[in-house]
Amino acid sequence: MGAKGKIALGVVVSVVVIGAVSANAGDDGDSGSGGKGKDSAASAERGSGTKSGTKSGADTKKDAKAGKAEKKVAFQGDGDFEVGTDVKPGTYRTTGNTDSLCYWERAKDASGEMDSILANDNVSGTSYVTIPAGDKLFKSSGCKDWEAVDTKATGTPAALVKGDGGMHRVGVDIAPGTYRSTGNTDDLCYWERTKDASHSLESILANNNVSGTAVVTVAAGDAYFKTTGCKDWKKTG
């Protein structure tokens, strides 16, 4: 991955002020835009195009026998993708990213200028992103492949969350409740509760940078819980 060359829209080194106004906002009904990022954005060589997640018949049967769920890749983790042509509007997820080397960006045009960025982030672990029809480009660099997300799907929510695991869907990946993370240092632990995956400032319900012990209640009505640089979270209530 190349040297980091763009500055993200919002540096997550202090508490984001709730209520700051961005260009647009959306809900997890798969619309919304705005700018918020973390640290810096990555500049890297990018290809374009889409990738099929379809396996051969033999491989599919083999996985079915093993009881494995096939991951349906929507598009690659590297490239510039035109919304409506290369990638359909919707909510997508990338998992298994390490060391914040995954960078994604929603853009309103293809100028490559800073003011074209609607939202962006550097990711460790998992990221969910909703791409609305009004976006022009979705850029992804150094990320694992993206898969489409059924926002109505259910899951088996966990009561233990990795502190650097990224974004978790409430009620699917993580159970609602009160969580505790201990042993954090130098305000490097950042957590965030959001109402959607637009990554706009308006989507943030609450957030904080923490040293020492962190305690947060994830409400059943929250859409996502994001955690980066923290010690693991354990459900206490």
PDB file of C-alpha atoms in Angstrom:
ATOM      1  CA  MET A   1       0.000   0.000   0.000  1.00  0.00           C
ATOM      2  CA  GLY A   2       1.352   3.422  -0.857  1.00  0.00           C
ATOM      3  CA  ALA A   3       2.143   6.360   1.378  1.00  0.00           C
ATOM      4  CA  LYS A   4      -0.794   8.123   2.932  1.00  0.00           C
ATOM      5  CA  GLY A   5      -1.554  11.210   0.918  1.00  0.00           C
ATOM      6  CA  LYS A   6      -5.025  12.552   1.749  1.00  0.00           C
ATOM      7  CA  ILE A   7      -6.280  13.920   5.018  1.00  0.00           C
ATOM      8  CA  ALA A   8      -9.472  12.310   6.269  1.00  0.00           C
ATOM      9  CA  LEU A   9     -12.425  14.555   6.978  1.00  0.00           C
ATOM     10  CA  GLY A  10     -12.484  14.116  10.753  1.00  0.00           C
ATOM     11  CA  VAL A  11      -9.463  13.172  12.848  1.00  0.00           C
ATOM     12  CA  VAL A  12     -10.480  10.802  15.627  1.00  0.00           C
ATOM     13  CA  VAL A  13      -8.019  11.905  18.268  1.00  0.00           C
ATOM     14  CA  SER A  14     -10.532  13.747  20.399  1.00  0.00           C
ATOM     15  CA  VAL A  15     -14.244  13.520  21.015  1.00  0.00           C
ATOM     16  CA  VAL A  16     -16.306  14.417  17.957  1.00  0.00           C
ATOM     17  CA  VAL A  17     -18.793  17.173  18.727  1.00  0.00           C
ATOM     18  CA  ILE A  18     -22.269  15.774  18.237  1.00  0.00           C
ATOM     19  CA  GLY A  19     -24.476  17.996  16.113  1.00  0.00           C
ATOM     20  CA  ALA A  20     -21.826  19.247  13.704  1.00  0.00           C
ATOM     21  CA  VAL A  21     -23.367  19.831  10.291  1.00  0.00           C
ATOM     22  CA  SER A  22     -22.229  18.006   7.142  1.00  0.00           C
ATOM     23  CA  ALA A  23     -23.491  18.184   3.580  1.00  0.00           C
ATOM     24  CA  ASN A  24     -25.985  15.333   3.800  1.00  0.00           C
ATOM     25  CA  ALA A  25     -27.116  12.666   6.210  1.00  0.00           C
ATOM     26  CA  GLY A  26     -28.905   9.380   5.866  1.00  0.00           C
ATOM     27  CA  ASP A  27     -30.266   6.431   7.755  1.00  0.00           C
ATOM     28  CA  ASP A  28     -29.599   2.721   7.600  1.00  0.00           C
ATOM     29  CA  GLY A  29     -32.307   2.543   5.008  1.00  0.00           C
ATOM     30  CA  ASP A  30     -29.198   2.706   2.850  1.00  0.00           C
ATOM     31  CA  SER A  31     -29.008   6.418   2.180  1.00  0.00           C
ATOM     32  CA  GLY A  32     -26.912   9.213   3.594  1.00  0.00           C
ATOM     33  CA  SER A  33     -23.665  11.050   3.193  1.00  0.00           C
ATOM     34  CA  GLY A  34     -21.323  13.343   5.013  1.00  0.00           C
ATOM     35  CA  GLY A  35     -17.722  13.426   6.048  1.00  0.00           C
ATOM     36  CA  LYS A  36     -16.044  11.680   8.899  1.00  0.00           C
ATOM     37  CA  GLY A  37     -12.818   9.782   8.859  1.00  0.00           C
ATOM     38  CA  LYS A  38      -9.998   8.725  11.120  1.00  0.00           C
ATOM     39  CA  ASP A  39      -6.363   9.800  11.110  1.00  0.00           C
ATOM     40  CA  SER A  40      -5.382   9.948   7.434  1.00  0.00           C
ATOM     41  CA  ALA A  41      -6.547   8.619   4.111  1.00  0.00           C
ATOM     42  CA  ALA A  42      -4.484   6.267   2.030  1.00  0.00           C
ATOM     43  CA  SER A  43      -3.184   7.088  -1.420  1.00  0.00           C
ATOM     44  CA  ALA A  44      -2.498   3.983  -3.434  1.00  0.00           C
ATOM     45  CA  GLU A  45      -2.539   2.639  -6.952  1.00  0.00           C
ATOM     46  CA  ARG A  46      -6.015   1.432  -7.690  1.00  0.00           C
ATOM     47  CA  GLY A  47      -7.561  -0.778 -10.358  1.00  0.00           C
ATOM     48  CA  SER A  48     -11.206  -0.833 -11.288  1.00  0.00           C
ATOM     49  CA  GLY A  49     -13.853  -3.395 -12.000  1.00  0.00           C
ATOM     50  CA  THR A  50     -15.923  -5.890 -10.131  1.00  0.00           C
ATOM     51  CA  LYS A  51     -15.287  -9.387  -8.906  1.00  0.00           C
ATOM     52  CA  SER A  52     -17.654 -12.309  -8.938  1.00  0.00           C
ATOM     53  CA  GLY A  53     -17.940 -14.418  -5.833  1.00  0.00           C
ATOM     54  CA  THR A  54     -19.309 -17.407  -7.730  1.00  0.00           C
ATOM     55  CA  LYS A  55     -17.442 -20.674  -7.229  1.00  0.00           C
ATOM     56  CA  SER A  56     -17.287 -23.666  -9.513  1.00  0.00           C
ATOM     57  CA  GLY A  57     -19.920 -26.348  -9.051  1.00  0.00           C
ATOM     58  CA  ALA A  58     -17.404 -28.738  -7.510  1.00  0.00           C
ATOM     59  CA  ASP A  59     -16.190 -26.148  -4.990  1.00  0.00           C
ATOM     60  CA  THR A  60     -19.744 -25.132  -4.074  1.00  0.00           C
ATOM     61  CA  LYS A  61     -20.747 -28.738  -3.439  1.00  0.00           C
ATOM     62  CA  LYS A  62     -17.594 -29.288  -1.409  1.00  0.00           C
ATOM     63  CA  ASP A  63     -18.348 -26.299   0.814  1.00  0.00           C
ATOM     64  CA  ALA A  64     -21.980 -27.377   1.186  1.00  0.00           C
ATOM     65  CA  LYS A  65     -20.873 -30.782   2.399  1.00  0.00           C
ATOM     66  CA  ALA A  66     -18.502 -29.154   4.875  1.00  0.00           C
ATOM     67  CA  GLY A  67     -21.306 -26.930   6.151  1.00  0.00           C
ATOM     68  CA  LYS A  68     -19.517 -23.729   5.148  1.00  0.00           C
ATOM     69  CA  ALA A  69     -21.324 -20.560   4.094  1.00  0.00           C
ATOM     70  CA  GLU A  70     -20.051 -19.164   0.820  1.00  0.00           C
ATOM     71  CA  LYS A  71     -19.000 -15.523   0.946  1.00  0.00           C
ATOM     72  CA  LYS A  72     -20.643 -13.620  -1.894  1.00  0.00           C
ATOM     73  CA  VAL A  73     -18.144 -10.998  -3.036  1.00  0.00           C
ATOM     74  CA  ALA A  74     -19.764  -7.854  -4.450  1.00  0.00           C
ATOM     75  CA  PHE A  75     -16.562  -6.068  -5.475  1.00  0.00           C
ATOM     76  CA  GLN A  76     -12.843  -6.067  -4.800  1.00  0.00           C
ATOM     77  CA  GLY A  77     -11.006  -4.356  -1.966  1.00  0.00           C
ATOM     78  CA  ASP A  78      -8.891  -2.291  -4.359  1.00  0.00           C
ATOM     79  CA  GLY A  79     -10.174   0.070  -7.002  1.00  0.00           C
ATOM     80  CA  ASP A  80     -12.355   3.025  -7.946  1.00  0.00           C
ATOM     81  CA  PHE A  81     -15.956   1.944  -8.527  1.00  0.00           C
ATOM     82  CA  GLU A  82     -18.634   4.026 -10.245  1.00  0.00           C
ATOM     83  CA  VAL A  83     -21.878   3.899  -8.284  1.00  0.00           C
ATOM     84  CA  GLY A  84     -24.686   2.491 -10.397  1.00  0.00           C
ATOM     85  CA  THR A  85     -22.262   0.975 -12.921  1.00  0.00           C
ATOM     86  CA  ASP A  86     -19.561  -0.963 -11.049  1.00  0.00           C
ATOM     87  CA  VAL A  87     -21.324  -1.095  -7.694  1.00  0.00           C
ATOM     88  CA  LYS A  88     -25.010  -0.877  -6.850  1.00  0.00           C
ATOM     89  CA  PRO A  89     -26.254   1.448  -4.084  1.00  0.00           C
ATOM     90  CA  GLY A  90     -26.622  -0.452  -0.817  1.00  0.00           C
ATOM     91  CA  THR A  91     -24.829  -1.484   2.350  1.00  0.00           C
ATOM     92  CA  TYR A  92     -21.558  -3.415   2.160  1.00  0.00           C
ATOM     93  CA  ARG A  93     -19.118  -5.030   4.590  1.00  0.00           C
ATOM     94  CA  THR A  94     -15.394  -5.800   4.567  1.00  0.00           C
ATOM     95  CA  THR A  95     -13.872  -8.038   7.255  1.00  0.00           C
ATOM     96  CA  GLY A  96     -10.458  -9.277   8.379  1.00  0.00           C
ATOM     97  CA  ASN A  97      -8.555  -6.026   7.856  1.00  0.00           C
ATOM     98  CA  THR A  98      -5.477  -5.332  10.008  1.00  0.00           C
ATOM     99  CA  ASP A  99      -3.422  -2.342  11.172  1.00  0.00           C
ATOM    100  CA  SER A 100      -5.796   0.257   9.678  1.00  0.00           C
ATOM    101  CA  LEU A 101      -4.317  -0.438   6.219  1.00  0.00           C
ATOM    102  CA  CYS A 102      -7.778  -0.592   4.640  1.00  0.00           C
ATOM    103  CA  TYR A 103      -8.962   2.800   3.364  1.00  0.00           C
ATOM    104  CA  TRP A 104     -12.345   3.522   1.774  1.00  0.00           C
ATOM    105  CA  GLU A 105     -13.935   6.682   0.464  1.00  0.00           C
ATOM    106  CA  ARG A 106     -17.334   7.834  -0.765  1.00  0.00           C
ATOM    107  CA  ALA A 107     -17.023  10.656  -3.319  1.00  0.00           C
ATOM    108  CA  LYS A 108     -19.484  12.990  -5.000  1.00  0.00           C
ATOM    109  CA  ASP A 109     -17.394  13.228  -8.193  1.00  0.00           C
ATOM    110  CA  ALA A 110     -14.231  11.914  -9.832  1.00  0.00           C
ATOM    111  CA  SER A 111     -12.127  15.065  -9.448  1.00  0.00           C
ATOM    112  CA  GLY A 112      -9.929  13.519  -6.777  1.00  0.00           C
ATOM    113  CA  GLU A 113     -10.048  16.771  -4.826  1.00  0.00           C
ATOM    114  CA  MET A 114     -10.519  16.963  -1.061  1.00  0.00           C
ATOM    115  CA  ASP A 115     -13.933  18.606  -1.265  1.00  0.00           C
ATOM    116  CA  SER A 116     -15.247  15.702  -3.338  1.00  0.00           C
ATOM    117  CA  ILE A 117     -15.017  13.378  -0.313  1.00  0.00           C
ATOM    118  CA  LEU A 118     -18.388  12.669   1.312  1.00  0.00           C
ATOM    119  CA  ALA A 119     -17.112  10.201   3.928  1.00  0.00           C
ATOM    120  CA  ASN A 120     -14.019   8.050   4.485  1.00  0.00           C
ATOM    121  CA  ASP A 121     -12.219   5.903   7.026  1.00  0.00           C
ATOM    122  CA  ASN A 122      -9.119   3.842   7.772  1.00  0.00           C
ATOM    123  CA  VAL A 123     -10.252   0.411   8.949  1.00  0.00           C
ATOM    124  CA  SER A 124      -8.952  -2.272  11.249  1.00  0.00           C
ATOM    125  CA  GLY A 125     -11.207  -5.302  11.533  1.00  0.00           C
ATOM    126  CA  THR A 126     -14.675  -4.861  10.027  1.00  0.00           C
ATOM    127  CA  SER A 127     -16.317  -1.898   8.329  1.00  0.00           C
ATOM    128  CA  TYR A 128     -19.882  -1.417   7.119  1.00  0.00           C
ATOM    129  CA  VAL A 129     -20.606   1.319   4.570  1.00  0.00           C
ATOM    130  CA  THR A 130     -23.888   2.409   3.034  1.00  0.00           C
ATOM    131  CA  ILE A 131     -23.437   3.750  -0.514  1.00  0.00           C
ATOM    132  CA  PRO A 132     -26.441   5.845  -1.587  1.00  0.00           C
ATOM    133  CA  ALA A 133     -27.525   6.311  -5.196  1.00  0.00           C
ATOM    134  CA  GLY A 134     -26.420   9.949  -5.122  1.00  0.00           C
ATOM    135  CA  ASP A 135     -22.727   9.053  -4.741  1.00  0.00           C
ATOM    136  CA  LYS A 136     -20.504   9.080  -7.844  1.00  0.00           C
ATOM    137  CA  LEU A 137     -17.536   6.925  -6.774  1.00  0.00           C
ATOM    138  CA  PHE A 138     -16.630   4.446  -4.082  1.00  0.00           C
ATOM    139  CA  LYS A 139     -12.878   4.059  -3.582  1.00  0.00           C
ATOM    140  CA  SER A 140     -11.276   1.164  -1.727  1.00  0.00           C
ATOM    141  CA  SER A 141      -7.563   0.602  -1.109  1.00  0.00           C
ATOM    142  CA  GLY A 142      -5.869  -2.197   0.832  1.00  0.00           C
ATOM    143  CA  CYS A 143      -9.191  -3.652   1.985  1.00  0.00           C
ATOM    144  CA  LYS A 144     -10.465  -7.201   1.941  1.00  0.00           C
ATOM    145  CA  ASP A 145     -13.224  -7.832  -0.605  1.00  0.00           C
ATOM    146  CA  TRP A 146     -16.613  -6.231   0.036  1.00  0.00           C
ATOM    147  CA  GLU A 147     -19.799  -8.271   0.345  1.00  0.00           C
ATOM    148  CA  ALA A 148     -23.386  -7.040   0.123  1.00  0.00           C
ATOM    149  CA  VAL A 149     -25.285  -6.905   3.425  1.00  0.00           C
ATOM    150  CA  ASP A 150     -28.918  -7.807   3.942  1.00  0.00           C
ATOM    151  CA  THR A 151     -29.920  -5.154   6.484  1.00  0.00           C
ATOM    152  CA  LYS A 152     -32.894  -7.289   7.538  1.00  0.00           C
ATOM    153  CA  ALA A 153     -30.789 -10.378   8.253  1.00  0.00           C
ATOM    154  CA  THR A 154     -30.518 -11.738  11.781  1.00  0.00           C
ATOM    155  CA  GLY A 155     -27.562 -13.318  13.545  1.00  0.00           C
ATOM    156  CA  THR A 156     -26.215 -14.611  16.836  1.00  0.00           C
ATOM    157  CA  PRO A 157     -25.023 -11.505  18.689  1.00  0.00           C
ATOM    158  CA  ALA A 158     -21.907 -11.820  20.843  1.00  0.00           C
ATOM    159  CA  ALA A 159     -21.343 -10.615  24.410  1.00  0.00           C
ATOM    160  CA  LEU A 160     -17.556 -10.275  23.954  1.00  0.00           C
ATOM    161  CA  VAL A 161     -16.222  -7.799  21.400  1.00  0.00           C
ATOM    162  CA  LYS A 162     -12.666  -7.419  20.111  1.00  0.00           C
ATOM    163  CA  GLY A 163     -11.384  -3.971  21.044  1.00  0.00           C
ATOM    164  CA  ASP A 164      -9.874  -3.373  17.618  1.00  0.00           C
ATOM    165  CA  GLY A 165     -12.612  -5.182  15.727  1.00  0.00           C
ATOM    166  CA  GLY A 166     -14.097  -2.189  13.916  1.00  0.00           C
ATOM    167  CA  MET A 167     -17.872  -1.954  13.327  1.00  0.00           C
ATOM    168  CA  HIS A 168     -20.458  -4.366  14.716  1.00  0.00           C
ATOM    169  CA  ARG A 169     -24.168  -4.504  13.840  1.00  0.00           C
ATOM    170  CA  VAL A 170     -26.238  -4.254  16.995  1.00  0.00           C
ATOM    171  CA  GLY A 171     -28.521  -7.244  17.437  1.00  0.00           C
ATOM    172  CA  VAL A 172     -26.625  -9.209  14.775  1.00  0.00           C
ATOM    173  CA  ASP A 173     -22.891  -9.042  15.590  1.00  0.00           C
ATOM    174  CA  ILE A 174     -23.164  -7.627  19.101  1.00  0.00           C
ATOM    175  CA  ALA A 175     -25.922  -7.891  21.716  1.00  0.00           C
ATOM    176  CA  PRO A 176     -27.364  -4.689  23.200  1.00  0.00           C
ATOM    177  CA  GLY A 177     -26.268  -4.004  26.767  1.00  0.00           C
ATOM    178  CA  THR A 178     -23.540  -2.421  28.889  1.00  0.00           C
ATOM    179  CA  TYR A 179     -19.921  -3.214  27.979  1.00  0.00           C
ATOM    180  CA  ARG A 180     -16.633  -2.629  29.810  1.00  0.00           C
ATOM    181  CA  SER A 181     -13.093  -2.312  28.424  1.00  0.00           C
ATOM    182  CA  THR A 182     -10.148  -1.998  30.833  1.00  0.00           C
ATOM    183  CA  GLY A 183      -6.424  -1.262  30.560  1.00  0.00           C
ATOM    184  CA  ASN A 184      -6.573   1.319  27.771  1.00  0.00           C
ATOM    185  CA  THR A 185      -3.698   3.802  27.500  1.00  0.00           C
ATOM    186  CA  ASP A 186      -2.931   7.204  25.960  1.00  0.00           C
ATOM    187  CA  ASP A 187      -6.496   7.857  24.726  1.00  0.00           C
ATOM    188  CA  LEU A 188      -5.890   5.373  21.899  1.00  0.00           C
ATOM    189  CA  CYS A 189      -9.200   3.600  22.541  1.00  0.00           C
ATOM    190  CA  TYR A 190     -12.028   5.093  20.473  1.00  0.00           C
ATOM    191  CA  TRP A 191     -15.643   3.914  20.538  1.00  0.00           C
ATOM    192  CA  GLU A 192     -18.715   5.108  18.694  1.00  0.00           C
ATOM    193  CA  ARG A 193     -22.449   4.363  18.675  1.00  0.00           C
ATOM    194  CA  THR A 194     -24.204   5.154  15.387  1.00  0.00           C
ATOM    195  CA  LYS A 195     -27.697   5.150  13.945  1.00  0.00           C
ATOM    196  CA  ASP A 196     -26.614   4.064  10.429  1.00  0.00           C
ATOM    197  CA  ALA A 197     -23.589   3.234   8.249  1.00  0.00           C
ATOM    198  CA  SER A 198     -23.425   6.523   6.332  1.00  0.00           C
ATOM    199  CA  HIS A 199     -20.402   7.655   8.410  1.00  0.00           C
ATOM    200  CA  SER A 200     -21.762  11.193   8.544  1.00  0.00           C
ATOM    201  CA  LEU A 201     -21.372  13.275  11.686  1.00  0.00           C
ATOM    202  CA  GLU A 202     -25.149  13.213  12.060  1.00  0.00           C
ATOM    203  CA  SER A 203     -25.100   9.410  12.280  1.00  0.00           C
ATOM    204  CA  ILE A 204     -23.060   9.486  15.503  1.00  0.00           C
ATOM    205  CA  LEU A 205     -25.184   9.006  18.619  1.00  0.00           C
ATOM    206  CA  ALA A 206     -22.251   9.095  21.069  1.00  0.00           C
ATOM    207  CA  ASN A 207     -18.477   8.570  21.048  1.00  0.00           C
ATOM    208  CA  ASN A 208     -15.327   8.958  23.137  1.00  0.00           C
ATOM    209  CA  ASN A 209     -11.550   8.550  23.305  1.00  0.00           C
ATOM    210  CA  VAL A 210     -10.608   6.627  26.446  1.00  0.00           C
ATOM    211  CA  SER A 211      -7.673   6.001  28.769  1.00  0.00           C
ATOM    212  CA  GLY A 212      -8.060   3.416  31.511  1.00  0.00           C
ATOM    213  CA  THR A 213     -11.502   1.863  31.862  1.00  0.00           C
ATOM    214  CA  ALA A 214     -14.324   2.510  29.414  1.00  0.00           C
ATOM    215  CA  VAL A 215     -17.984   1.705  30.056  1.00  0.00           C
ATOM    216  CA  VAL A 216     -20.661   2.164  27.400  1.00  0.00           C
ATOM    217  CA  THR A 217     -24.261   1.068  27.028  1.00  0.00           C
ATOM    218  CA  VAL A 218     -25.144  -0.062  23.515  1.00  0.00           C
ATOM    219  CA  ALA A 219     -28.884   0.464  23.079  1.00  0.00           C
ATOM    220  CA  ALA A 220     -31.162  -1.932  21.215  1.00  0.00           C
ATOM    221  CA  GLY A 221     -32.100   0.929  18.903  1.00  0.00           C
ATOM    222  CA  ASP A 222     -28.490   1.568  17.871  1.00  0.00           C
ATOM    223  CA  ALA A 223     -27.492   0.395  14.403  1.00  0.00           C
ATOM    224  CA  TYR A 224     -23.739  -0.095  14.901  1.00  0.00           C
ATOM    225  CA  PHE A 225     -21.040  -0.029  17.570  1.00  0.00           C
ATOM    226  CA  LYS A 226     -17.528   0.882  16.403  1.00  0.00           C
ATOM    227  CA  THR A 227     -14.356   0.221  18.413  1.00  0.00           C
ATOM    228  CA  THR A 228     -10.721   0.845  17.451  1.00  0.00           C
ATOM    229  CA  GLY A 229      -7.523   0.695  19.520  1.00  0.00           C
ATOM    230  CA  CYS A 230      -9.344  -0.548  22.618  1.00  0.00           C
ATOM    231  CA  LYS A 231      -8.914  -3.561  24.843  1.00  0.00           C
ATOM    232  CA  ASP A 232     -11.624  -6.175  24.403  1.00  0.00           C
ATOM    233  CA  TRP A 233     -15.147  -5.319  25.546  1.00  0.00           C
ATOM    234  CA  LYS A 234     -17.066  -7.636  27.883  1.00  0.00           C
ATOM    235  CA  LYS A 235     -20.809  -7.397  28.431  1.00  0.00           C
ATOM    236  CA  THR A 236     -21.571  -6.668  32.088  1.00  0.00           C
ATOM    237  CA  GLY A 237     -25.266  -5.948  31.998  1.00  0.00           C
TER     238      GLY A 237
END
